[in-house]
XYZ file of C-alpha atoms in Angstrom:
700
model
C 8.567 -3.200 -37.198
C 5.382 -1.793 -38.698
C 2.665 -2.095 -36.078
C -0.052 -1.491 -38.686
C -1.926 -3.563 -41.239
C -3.546 -6.965 -41.076
C -0.944 -8.347 -38.653
C -1.791 -5.683 -36.085
C -5.520 -6.271 -36.529
C -5.034 -10.001 -35.942
C -2.797 -9.412 -32.915
C -5.338 -6.983 -31.474
C -8.198 -9.458 -31.893
C -6.126 -12.251 -30.341
C -5.316 -10.213 -27.241
C -8.914 -9.088 -26.812
C -9.994 -12.733 -26.855
C -7.223 -13.716 -24.449
C -8.295 -10.998 -22.023
C -11.922 -12.090 -22.338
C -10.940 -15.660 -21.495
C -8.929 -14.502 -18.473
C -11.999 -12.555 -17.338
C -14.271 -15.567 -17.746
C -11.921 -17.859 -15.808
C -11.270 -15.489 -12.922
C -14.549 -13.599 -12.578
C -16.025 -15.611 -9.700
C -12.815 -15.603 -7.649
C -12.011 -11.903 -8.035
C -12.057 -10.676 -4.436
C -13.284 -7.239 -5.468
C -16.060 -8.129 -7.898
C -16.571 -11.898 -7.861
C -19.491 -13.699 -6.224
C -17.834 -17.076 -5.715
C -17.214 -16.579 -1.997
C -20.734 -15.228 -1.516
C -22.309 -18.303 -3.056
C -20.091 -20.556 -0.949
C -21.101 -18.807 2.298
C -24.767 -18.790 1.361
C -24.642 -22.533 0.821
C -22.939 -23.031 4.182
C -25.570 -20.930 5.949
C -28.413 -22.725 4.215
C -26.899 -26.053 5.205
C -26.772 -25.325 8.924
C -29.024 -27.531 10.974
C -31.512 -26.219 13.503
C -29.106 -27.022 16.307
C -26.129 -25.130 14.861
C -24.498 -22.715 17.313
C -25.779 -19.166 17.141
C -22.186 -17.956 16.917
C -21.706 -19.860 13.668
C -24.933 -18.538 12.172
C -24.043 -15.006 13.306
C -20.568 -15.142 11.766
C -21.805 -16.448 8.413
C -24.579 -13.858 8.259
C -22.155 -10.995 8.919
C -19.704 -12.289 6.303
C -22.488 -12.601 3.727
C -23.660 -9.054 4.483
C -20.136 -7.702 4.007
C -19.718 -9.374 0.625
C -23.134 -8.237 -0.580
C -22.155 -4.679 0.299
C -18.941 -5.031 -1.688
C -20.936 -6.271 -4.671
C -23.255 -3.290 -4.513
C -26.268 -5.062 -3.009
C -26.661 -2.382 -0.351
C -30.228 -3.019 0.764
C -29.702 -6.771 0.948
C -26.525 -6.150 2.942
C -28.387 -3.955 5.435
C -31.086 -6.606 5.786
C -28.445 -9.267 6.487
C -26.757 -7.129 9.138
C -30.154 -6.543 10.741
C -30.788 -10.299 10.647
C -27.458 -10.771 12.432
C -28.610 -8.283 15.088
C -31.575 -10.531 15.850
C -29.125 -13.331 16.646
C -27.175 -11.336 19.245
C -29.417 -12.355 22.206
C -28.646 -15.986 21.372
C -24.878 -15.492 21.674
C -22.918 -16.211 24.817
C -23.255 -13.312 27.237
C -19.569 -12.488 27.067
C -19.705 -12.183 23.260
C -22.736 -9.900 23.011
C -21.126 -6.488 23.687
C -18.503 -6.956 20.971
C -21.169 -8.204 18.541
C -23.366 -5.187 19.238
C -20.486 -2.767 18.678
C -19.495 -4.582 15.492
C -22.996 -4.342 14.044
C -23.308 -0.642 14.854
C -20.116 -0.092 12.857
C -21.070 -2.354 9.947
C -24.551 -0.848 9.666
C -23.155 2.679 9.844
C -20.812 1.947 6.922
C -23.579 0.271 4.903
C -25.999 3.139 5.536
C -23.371 5.688 4.543
C -22.957 3.817 1.274
C -26.709 3.875 0.850
C -26.551 7.649 1.237
C -23.768 7.903 -1.338
C -25.753 5.827 -3.832
C -28.906 7.878 -3.283
C -27.179 11.250 -3.556
C -23.538 11.386 -4.656
C -22.868 8.718 -7.257
C -25.035 10.292 -9.934
C -24.886 13.966 -8.981
C -23.619 16.282 -11.734
C -23.234 19.641 -9.962
C -19.629 18.993 -8.943
C -20.119 19.643 -5.224
C -20.824 16.122 -4.005
C -18.276 14.592 -1.664
C -15.980 17.634 -1.639
C -14.702 17.884 1.931
C -15.492 19.885 4.025
C -18.954 19.452 2.558
C -20.549 22.779 1.635
C -24.315 23.429 1.588
C -24.458 22.503 -2.104
C -23.169 19.026 -1.263
C -25.730 18.243 1.447
C -27.790 15.148 0.675
C -31.277 15.627 -0.748
C -32.161 12.075 0.314
C -31.027 11.993 3.972
C -32.203 8.541 5.104
C -28.856 6.778 4.674
C -26.783 9.352 6.527
C -29.443 9.705 9.233
C -29.329 5.978 9.941
C -25.522 5.972 9.819
C -25.353 8.877 12.267
C -27.620 7.062 14.731
C -25.474 3.909 14.631
C -22.254 5.894 15.058
C -23.646 7.771 18.053
C -24.709 4.449 19.564
C -21.252 3.017 18.932
C -19.546 5.973 20.621
C -21.730 5.387 23.684
C -21.087 1.629 23.699
C -18.747 0.279 26.397
C -17.214 -2.265 24.023
C -15.828 0.429 21.681
C -12.063 0.724 22.087
C -10.112 3.882 21.293
C -9.318 3.084 17.607
C -12.985 2.230 17.070
C -14.033 5.494 18.683
C -11.666 7.444 16.425
C -13.082 5.704 13.358
C -16.620 6.449 14.549
C -15.804 10.119 15.202
C -14.501 10.502 11.668
C -17.492 8.903 9.960
C -19.856 10.779 12.282
C -18.281 13.995 11.046
C -18.813 12.943 7.428
C -22.418 11.846 8.060
C -23.270 15.078 9.883
C -21.783 17.169 7.078
C -23.895 15.364 4.473
C -26.965 16.194 6.577
C -26.019 19.840 7.062
C -25.719 19.177 10.814
C -22.011 19.847 11.331
C -20.703 21.120 13.697
C -23.643 21.814 16.002
C -25.342 18.495 15.302
C -22.357 16.561 16.665
C -21.970 16.098 20.405
C -19.122 18.288 21.610
C -17.414 15.257 23.148
C -17.118 13.648 19.710
C -16.803 16.706 17.512
C -13.715 17.262 15.411
C -13.416 21.077 15.461
C -13.985 22.927 12.170
C -10.583 24.595 12.474
C -8.989 21.189 11.903
C -10.270 21.179 8.326
C -9.087 24.639 7.298
C -6.467 24.937 4.575
C -2.968 25.943 5.595
C -3.086 28.912 3.215
C -5.450 30.884 1.034
C -5.921 29.450 -2.437
C -8.494 30.083 -5.188
C -11.134 27.434 -5.656
C -10.981 25.092 -8.623
C -14.444 24.086 -9.904
C -15.125 20.373 -10.305
C -16.598 20.341 -13.839
C -16.188 16.758 -15.072
C -19.885 16.464 -15.971
C -19.786 19.736 -17.916
C -16.711 18.578 -19.827
C -18.126 15.150 -20.640
C -15.418 13.165 -18.846
C -17.298 12.064 -15.713
C -17.078 8.362 -16.523
C -18.544 6.076 -13.852
C -16.124 3.283 -13.010
C -14.233 1.480 -10.308
C -10.573 2.217 -9.575
C -8.443 2.567 -12.655
C -6.133 4.553 -14.882
C -5.778 7.846 -16.751
C -3.337 9.398 -19.205
C -3.274 12.714 -21.060
C -1.446 13.328 -24.313
C -1.929 14.708 -27.811
C -2.757 11.289 -29.174
C -4.276 12.480 -32.475
C -1.625 15.029 -33.437
C -3.845 18.137 -33.493
C -1.897 19.964 -30.776
C -4.543 19.546 -28.078
C -4.467 17.198 -25.115
C -6.704 14.147 -25.243
C -7.580 11.840 -22.374
C -7.644 8.096 -21.825
C -9.414 6.743 -18.744
C -10.349 3.278 -17.574
C -11.619 1.197 -14.721
C -9.523 -1.789 -13.714
C -12.027 -4.539 -14.437
C -11.501 -6.586 -17.584
C -15.207 -6.308 -18.325
C -14.944 -2.505 -18.350
C -14.023 -0.421 -21.403
C -11.051 1.863 -21.869
C -12.410 5.278 -22.934
C -10.824 7.776 -25.324
C -11.827 11.444 -25.148
C -10.513 13.793 -27.831
C -9.818 17.304 -26.545
C -10.657 20.447 -28.513
C -8.055 22.712 -26.889
C -10.734 24.661 -25.029
C -11.218 22.133 -22.244
C -14.055 20.250 -23.925
C -13.968 16.615 -24.933
C -15.681 14.289 -27.378
C -15.980 10.592 -26.662
C -14.251 8.932 -29.615
C -13.808 5.501 -28.089
C -15.425 3.750 -31.046
C -13.448 5.674 -33.657
C -10.224 4.984 -31.750
C -10.639 1.225 -32.087
C -11.032 0.788 -28.327
C -14.755 0.026 -28.151
C -15.140 -2.979 -25.862
C -11.416 -3.033 -25.143
C -10.696 -3.907 -21.468
C -9.345 -1.332 -19.046
C -6.561 -1.524 -16.500
C -5.387 -0.163 -13.169
C -2.679 2.105 -14.578
C -1.291 3.399 -17.878
C 2.008 4.883 -18.994
C 2.819 6.641 -22.253
C 5.741 6.968 -24.648
C 6.727 6.548 -28.295
C 8.054 2.999 -28.085
C 8.590 2.590 -31.840
C 10.017 6.088 -32.494
C 7.441 6.804 -35.207
C 6.449 10.230 -33.876
C 3.293 9.442 -31.934
C 2.630 8.413 -28.352
C 1.798 4.812 -27.517
C 0.244 3.453 -24.322
C 1.077 0.563 -22.003
C -1.791 -0.735 -19.833
C -1.136 -2.461 -16.457
C -3.422 -5.080 -14.929
C -3.990 -7.527 -12.072
C -2.657 -5.694 -9.002
C -3.788 -6.827 -5.543
C -5.374 -10.000 -6.984
C -2.549 -12.554 -6.507
C -3.097 -15.567 -8.789
C -6.365 -14.159 -10.140
C -4.349 -11.076 -11.116
C -2.191 -12.878 -13.620
C -3.799 -10.817 -16.355
C -1.871 -9.776 -19.465
C -0.648 -6.220 -19.775
C -1.037 -4.554 -23.155
C 0.966 -2.345 -25.480
C -1.346 -0.126 -27.532
C 0.279 1.260 -30.676
C -1.019 4.670 -31.779
C -1.234 5.432 -35.498
C -0.846 9.167 -34.842
C -4.507 9.908 -35.417
C -5.795 8.646 -32.083
C -6.463 5.097 -33.273
C -4.982 2.209 -31.342
C -4.167 -1.450 -31.820
C -3.006 -3.941 -29.186
C 0.404 -5.046 -30.471
C 1.493 -6.920 -27.354
C 1.953 -10.145 -29.327
C 3.854 -8.468 -32.172
C 6.157 -6.788 -29.635
C 6.980 -10.049 -27.858
C 5.416 -8.825 -24.619
C 2.765 -11.551 -24.432
C 4.637 -13.998 -22.215
C 3.728 -15.123 -18.719
C 1.481 -12.596 -16.932
C 1.975 -11.366 -13.375
C -0.115 -9.045 -11.169
C 1.017 -5.428 -11.476
C -0.093 -1.833 -11.676
C 3.204 -0.064 -12.192
C 5.701 0.361 -15.011
C 8.066 2.979 -16.410
C 9.569 3.766 -19.811
C 13.157 4.955 -20.139
C 16.164 4.470 -22.367
C 18.150 2.713 -19.656
C 20.922 1.602 -22.062
C 21.122 4.892 -24.010
C 20.710 3.279 -27.409
C 18.022 5.675 -28.609
C 14.795 3.805 -27.912
C 12.525 3.340 -24.919
C 12.839 0.280 -22.717
C 10.141 -0.907 -20.324
C 10.341 -1.870 -16.647
C 7.307 -3.598 -15.099
C 7.117 -3.844 -11.303
C 5.294 -7.054 -10.363
C 3.778 -8.096 -7.048
C 5.625 -10.967 -5.329
C 6.941 -12.184 -8.685
C 10.128 -11.207 -10.471
C 9.806 -7.785 -12.036
C 10.668 -7.435 -15.704
C 13.021 -5.186 -17.662
C 12.136 -5.366 -21.345
C 14.976 -4.121 -23.517
C 13.788 -2.532 -26.766
C 15.521 -4.261 -29.686
C 14.920 -1.334 -32.026
C 12.769 -3.398 -34.371
C 9.509 -3.187 -32.436
C 10.226 -6.168 -30.203
C 11.357 -6.493 -26.576
C 13.397 -9.010 -24.568
C 13.250 -9.430 -20.772
C 16.746 -8.835 -19.346
C 15.782 -8.225 -15.686
C 17.721 -11.197 -14.312
C 20.924 -10.274 -16.123
C 20.490 -6.610 -15.195
C 19.925 -7.439 -11.505
C 16.546 -5.678 -11.143
C 14.086 -8.536 -10.534
C 13.152 -7.030 -7.126
C 10.851 -9.963 -6.124
C 8.894 -7.807 -3.704
C 5.407 -6.273 -3.822
C 6.120 -3.409 -6.213
C 3.679 -0.481 -6.158
C 5.644 2.235 -7.978
C 8.658 2.336 -10.278
C 10.483 5.420 -11.535
C 13.547 6.008 -13.693
C 15.738 9.094 -13.197
C 19.374 9.990 -13.691
C 20.013 10.711 -10.018
C 23.733 11.505 -10.237
C 23.888 13.135 -13.666
C 26.079 10.490 -15.310
C 23.553 10.130 -18.216
C 22.506 6.606 -17.155
C 18.907 6.363 -15.806
C 18.716 4.880 -12.320
C 15.621 3.068 -11.044
C 13.574 3.403 -7.844
C 11.097 0.696 -6.786
C 8.536 1.383 -4.044
C 7.536 -1.875 -2.348
C 4.486 -2.419 -0.147
C 5.341 -4.266 3.085
C 9.002 -4.412 2.180
C 12.085 -2.245 1.836
C 12.243 -0.060 -1.232
C 15.067 -0.254 -3.726
C 17.223 2.277 -5.523
C 18.996 0.533 -8.375
C 22.040 2.454 -9.544
C 22.642 2.101 -13.278
C 26.248 1.022 -13.767
C 26.230 1.856 -17.467
C 27.091 -1.674 -18.596
C 23.567 -3.079 -18.688
C 23.503 -3.900 -14.978
C 22.256 -2.224 -11.788
C 23.082 -2.481 -8.091
C 20.684 -1.765 -5.218
C 22.015 1.046 -3.003
C 18.763 2.015 -1.229
C 19.866 1.064 2.277
C 23.336 2.455 1.701
C 21.966 5.910 0.851
C 18.984 5.723 3.250
C 15.933 5.699 0.924
C 14.486 2.255 1.726
C 11.553 3.585 3.800
C 8.608 3.680 4.332
C 7.917 -0.040 4.494
C 4.221 0.520 3.737
C 4.744 2.640 0.633
C 2.872 3.223 -2.592
C 3.358 6.089 -5.129
C 6.839 7.514 -5.581
C 8.631 9.862 -7.942
C 11.721 11.995 -8.502
C 11.351 15.766 -8.912
C 13.199 18.927 -7.923
C 11.049 19.923 -4.954
C 13.325 22.717 -3.706
C 14.593 24.072 -7.058
C 18.257 23.527 -6.250
C 18.862 21.720 -9.548
C 19.081 18.247 -7.985
C 16.475 15.517 -7.992
C 14.609 14.846 -4.770
C 12.542 11.722 -4.056
C 8.991 11.578 -2.723
C 7.695 8.241 -1.395
C 4.183 8.186 0.016
C 3.190 5.946 2.887
C 0.013 3.876 2.635
C -1.775 3.456 5.958
C -5.170 1.752 5.623
C -6.816 3.035 8.801
C -9.573 5.620 9.312
C -8.421 6.101 12.917
C -5.129 7.470 11.547
C -7.038 10.038 9.498
C -9.001 11.155 12.540
C -5.833 11.287 14.638
C -4.125 13.479 12.019
C -6.905 16.064 12.122
C -7.118 15.930 15.921
C -3.377 16.278 16.414
C -3.197 12.955 18.261
C -0.324 10.456 18.151
C -0.373 8.224 15.100
C 0.780 4.666 14.683
C 1.537 4.516 10.963
C 4.610 5.497 9.005
C 4.965 8.996 7.572
C 5.676 9.653 3.932
C 9.232 10.595 2.994
C 10.649 13.517 1.066
C 14.306 12.744 0.470
C 16.325 15.806 -0.492
C 18.957 14.874 -3.063
C 22.376 16.397 -3.616
C 22.900 15.126 -7.169
C 25.415 12.491 -6.072
C 23.249 9.816 -4.389
C 23.236 11.730 -1.135
C 19.741 11.906 0.388
C 18.353 13.398 3.609
C 14.761 12.851 4.725
C 13.090 16.247 5.144
C 9.404 15.342 5.292
C 8.935 17.104 8.634
C 10.926 20.171 7.638
C 8.861 20.657 4.459
C 5.468 20.118 6.122
C 4.604 16.604 4.927
C 3.635 15.260 8.342
C 0.028 14.151 7.766
C -0.589 10.438 7.338
C -2.125 10.264 3.876
C -2.991 6.904 2.319
C -2.092 7.902 -1.231
C -2.861 5.731 -4.251
C -3.160 7.903 -7.338
C -0.693 10.782 -7.170
C 1.075 13.228 -9.425
C 2.705 16.635 -9.512
C 2.581 19.863 -11.499
C 2.642 23.637 -11.052
C -0.893 24.866 -10.427
C -0.082 28.558 -9.994
C 2.866 28.798 -12.422
C 5.131 30.068 -9.650
C 7.929 27.681 -10.636
C 7.483 25.452 -7.576
C 6.084 21.956 -8.113
C 2.845 21.158 -6.276
C 1.373 17.675 -5.783
C -2.016 16.022 -5.507
C -2.519 12.784 -3.604
C -5.556 10.637 -4.398
C -6.409 8.776 -1.205
C -8.228 5.678 -0.048
C -8.140 1.904 0.110
C -10.761 -0.713 -0.782
C -12.822 -0.612 2.442
C -16.053 1.404 2.277
C -15.197 3.339 5.414
C -12.196 4.853 3.605
C -13.991 8.169 3.069
C -10.907 10.347 3.526
C -10.219 13.576 1.642
C -7.808 13.682 -1.261
C -5.001 16.146 -0.565
C -3.529 18.968 -2.638
C -0.210 20.329 -1.418
C 0.956 23.686 -2.734
C 4.713 24.077 -2.828
C 5.397 27.392 -1.136
C 9.069 28.010 -1.775
C 10.114 24.461 -0.879
C 7.590 23.880 1.904
C 4.277 22.158 1.283
C 0.995 23.593 2.550
C -2.355 21.818 2.440
C -4.785 23.785 0.246
C -7.290 20.961 -0.210
C -10.210 22.712 1.466
C -9.593 26.177 0.052
C -9.019 24.874 -3.478
C -11.933 22.414 -3.466
C -9.734 19.350 -3.960
C -10.696 17.347 -0.837
C -12.763 14.723 -2.639
C -13.902 11.988 -0.243
C -14.195 9.282 -2.866
C -11.245 7.083 -3.668
C -8.736 8.866 -5.869
C -6.768 6.890 -8.395
C -4.889 8.103 -11.445
C -4.052 11.836 -11.243
C -3.173 13.952 -14.281
C -1.938 17.566 -14.441
C -2.468 19.055 -17.919
C -3.396 22.353 -19.562
C -6.436 20.837 -21.240
C -7.987 24.182 -22.227
C -4.677 25.656 -23.411
C -5.077 28.826 -21.365
C -1.623 28.585 -19.839
C -2.312 26.825 -16.554
C -2.692 23.215 -15.538
C -6.036 21.635 -14.770
C -6.295 18.372 -12.810
C -8.111 15.208 -13.869
C -8.626 12.415 -11.352
C -9.893 8.939 -12.084
C -12.182 7.991 -9.196
C -13.782 4.877 -7.737
C -13.031 2.047 -5.345
C -11.978 -1.519 -5.989
C -15.231 -3.181 -4.932
C -17.939 -3.554 -7.534
C -20.336 -1.488 -5.428
C -17.868 1.383 -4.983
C -17.866 2.916 -8.464
C -17.771 6.682 -8.785
C -17.604 9.400 -11.417
C -14.239 10.855 -12.411
C -13.335 14.416 -11.424
C -11.959 17.371 -13.421
C -10.729 20.404 -11.490
C -10.628 23.517 -13.686
C -7.844 25.987 -12.965
C -9.221 29.537 -12.443
C -5.889 31.100 -13.440
C -3.294 33.050 -11.470
C -2.115 35.735 -13.905
C 1.371 34.208 -14.057
C 3.533 33.147 -16.991
C 4.717 29.818 -18.343
C 6.524 27.964 -21.099
C 5.760 24.509 -22.481
C 8.517 22.441 -24.086
C 8.017 19.519 -26.387
C 11.342 17.684 -26.656
C 11.672 15.711 -29.908
C 14.491 13.208 -29.962
C 16.342 12.327 -33.159
C 19.177 10.039 -32.098
C 17.619 9.962 -28.612
C 14.200 8.430 -28.019
C 11.574 10.348 -29.967
C 9.512 11.212 -26.844
C 12.495 12.920 -25.246
C 11.913 10.971 -22.022
C 14.837 11.614 -19.685
C 15.916 14.861 -21.365
C 16.893 17.618 -18.910
C 15.367 21.049 -19.512
C 16.874 24.120 -17.829
C 15.238 27.541 -17.875
C 17.126 30.649 -16.735
C 15.169 33.875 -16.290
C 14.513 36.833 -14.008
C 11.372 36.811 -11.894
C 10.619 40.139 -10.246
C 14.210 41.206 -10.772
C 15.675 38.096 -9.117
C 17.554 35.516 -11.185
C 16.050 32.027 -11.182
C 17.049 28.677 -12.626
C 14.586 25.800 -12.945
C 15.539 22.250 -13.899
C 12.914 19.821 -15.141
C 12.995 16.361 -16.707
C 10.761 15.079 -19.483
C 8.453 12.282 -18.320
C 4.922 11.427 -17.298
C 5.189 12.842 -13.775
C 4.137 10.648 -10.855
C 3.668 6.911 -10.732
C -0.138 6.574 -10.856
C -1.504 8.714 -13.666
C 0.346 9.971 -16.760
C 0.896 13.685 -17.420
C 1.539 14.801 -21.013
C 5.145 14.422 -22.110
C 5.064 18.084 -23.154
C 6.804 19.762 -20.232
C 4.923 22.646 -18.546
C 7.138 25.112 -16.621
C 5.772 27.963 -14.507
C 7.731 31.223 -14.782
C 6.055 33.445 -12.195
C 6.178 37.084 -13.370
C 8.868 36.480 -16.013
C 7.878 37.358 -19.579
C 11.046 36.079 -21.215
C 13.483 33.245 -20.693
C 17.059 34.388 -21.110
C 18.385 30.893 -21.776
C 16.495 27.643 -22.385
C 18.582 24.469 -22.577
C 17.737 20.870 -23.412
C 20.356 18.271 -22.588
C 20.032 14.897 -24.324
C 21.708 12.198 -22.193
C 21.872 9.624 -24.987
C 24.002 11.809 -27.245
C 25.399 14.338 -24.777
C 24.125 17.174 -26.974
C 22.777 20.404 -25.492
C 20.410 22.563 -27.516
C 20.308 26.210 -26.428
C 17.689 28.866 -27.154
C 18.229 32.494 -26.153
C 15.639 35.179 -25.378
C 12.556 32.996 -25.577
C 9.166 34.613 -25.092
C 7.013 33.244 -22.298
C 3.483 31.908 -22.731
C 4.014 29.659 -25.706
C 4.632 26.036 -26.617
C 7.972 25.334 -28.275
C 9.167 22.132 -29.872
C 12.898 21.553 -29.545
C 14.221 18.991 -31.968
C 17.468 17.360 -30.956
C 20.358 19.111 -32.707
C 18.106 21.530 -34.587
C 16.417 24.907 -34.191
C 13.331 25.248 -32.030
C 9.903 25.711 -33.532
C 7.201 27.829 -31.906
C 4.012 25.782 -31.901
C 1.483 27.942 -30.082
C 1.292 31.375 -28.517
């Protein structure tokens, strides 16, 4: 099917109007940005008679203050909390201590947000909110953090504060003191988290946060990001978006030197709604990369927002062809999907992981249309899906499917090769954690077999404090399942150093130092304002992961969503883009771009071009054999977008360490069983390998 012309224009306009209508209908009831509940509570409070119990008036006032904070009405929220404080003497004596402690906490959080608004949200120097906070990140306007610090100190001295509350208060007190330049000496020794707790596990060069300089510091709530050469000029471009339907998806064209130009209008996306995640792939096999946008996660019925397929014309111009593709049926809340040729017929199929509804497997019919075959294939899941990933786990050429479910057991669907799957997760021991979020397959230990990372998602500041203090923790750890290439898995998260409890949302992997070992960056947080916890960069040190967040400057305190590893400036190493911002309307933040300083190591980039296989090469296995410092090495990588929340370019970047040549570079195409082999390949270049043909050097 031709996705161009008048039909595509009409389909695009129809979907834009449908999304606008969904926004209009659900705006008031959106629990992150709607004011329906606020208006309801305000009416209830106004309707209370003079003789209404003080407890009722107190409870309504606190609830109103919380919602106003979520909507960004910070000063009004603080005033409401202070009004609630005036009601405390009227409460029953037994209820007053708990009410006092509650208000100290709520006011501390609100005042911290005031400090962020006054100092961090619009700063452009790149140092704001990077933990541990350096002198350049100290607040110029200290009033918010000063007030927060006073409330937290009062809470820590309050007899009604239990141990989890005290841990939460200690953490936020640390953050507040750092923003005031008063850490560590300005924190009482009894409550101080020692500076040594925040040191990186290893030395690592610092990456500068230069999003403002590069022109990609979009201000938005939580959302999506994807990098790819969308316009066909050989340089990586960037799509980013907030999740709200009233927001706009933004298109930034890269110049190959790390600079970007906002071409949203020229791309046809001006006024086009964003989403919470995006994935990329050439769904119509026309030689350019298309985009699928996910929407509605966490919103239950209000989240029944249509997803969208954006067809790319190869010049960085997009049209919503969801209707033309037959993907415009019933909508379900989701933020996760994956593209793969699950039936090995040469085109990309689409799996969408829905929340508490049947997930969908859309089989590509080869004519530009899709049909949902999830029920027949046995992959409906019907759990709260947060991540989905295809990978050929056992090397039989049929892509298997992993589904990470929040508050439920995860699934590993084995592809039986006849159009059906069977869930073997419990059988092979990869069903945990129960509170999970991002997940992906990658070769973490370079043994040639796929391993599986599944991050836990623990929404609790006390857990963060406990991790840094070395105290017992209540939540589940993340899992790193070592694979043997035959559906055998062993959890090795402790052995490889992944013991911290990190509430990861956005997450992805790449090779920052080109040493041939895959590193990973976890964007942390959850909707609550107190979730000021540092994002975490793990360097893979020969199969063990070390935290280099502080040393490398990656420990951003704001909520990290889509993560992208890409060599945006084409200097041979991967930079990191992170879409930032919380879910609540008042928790928007600017995106971050961490520029790689370089490590003096070598690399190769491979663009796999399918002919009988899918054009994007998704699922192709790339093997590089070379000598590094005189020692033979073999690296196995698979073409795909990386992690499950943020899309890396489909051009595969492989670090080679000190090697200047690759002795043998292989690409195996599972659809056809062909293997293309290149001998004596120079390092530090981009090569395109066309299925069944000779390779072409694209860039040196």
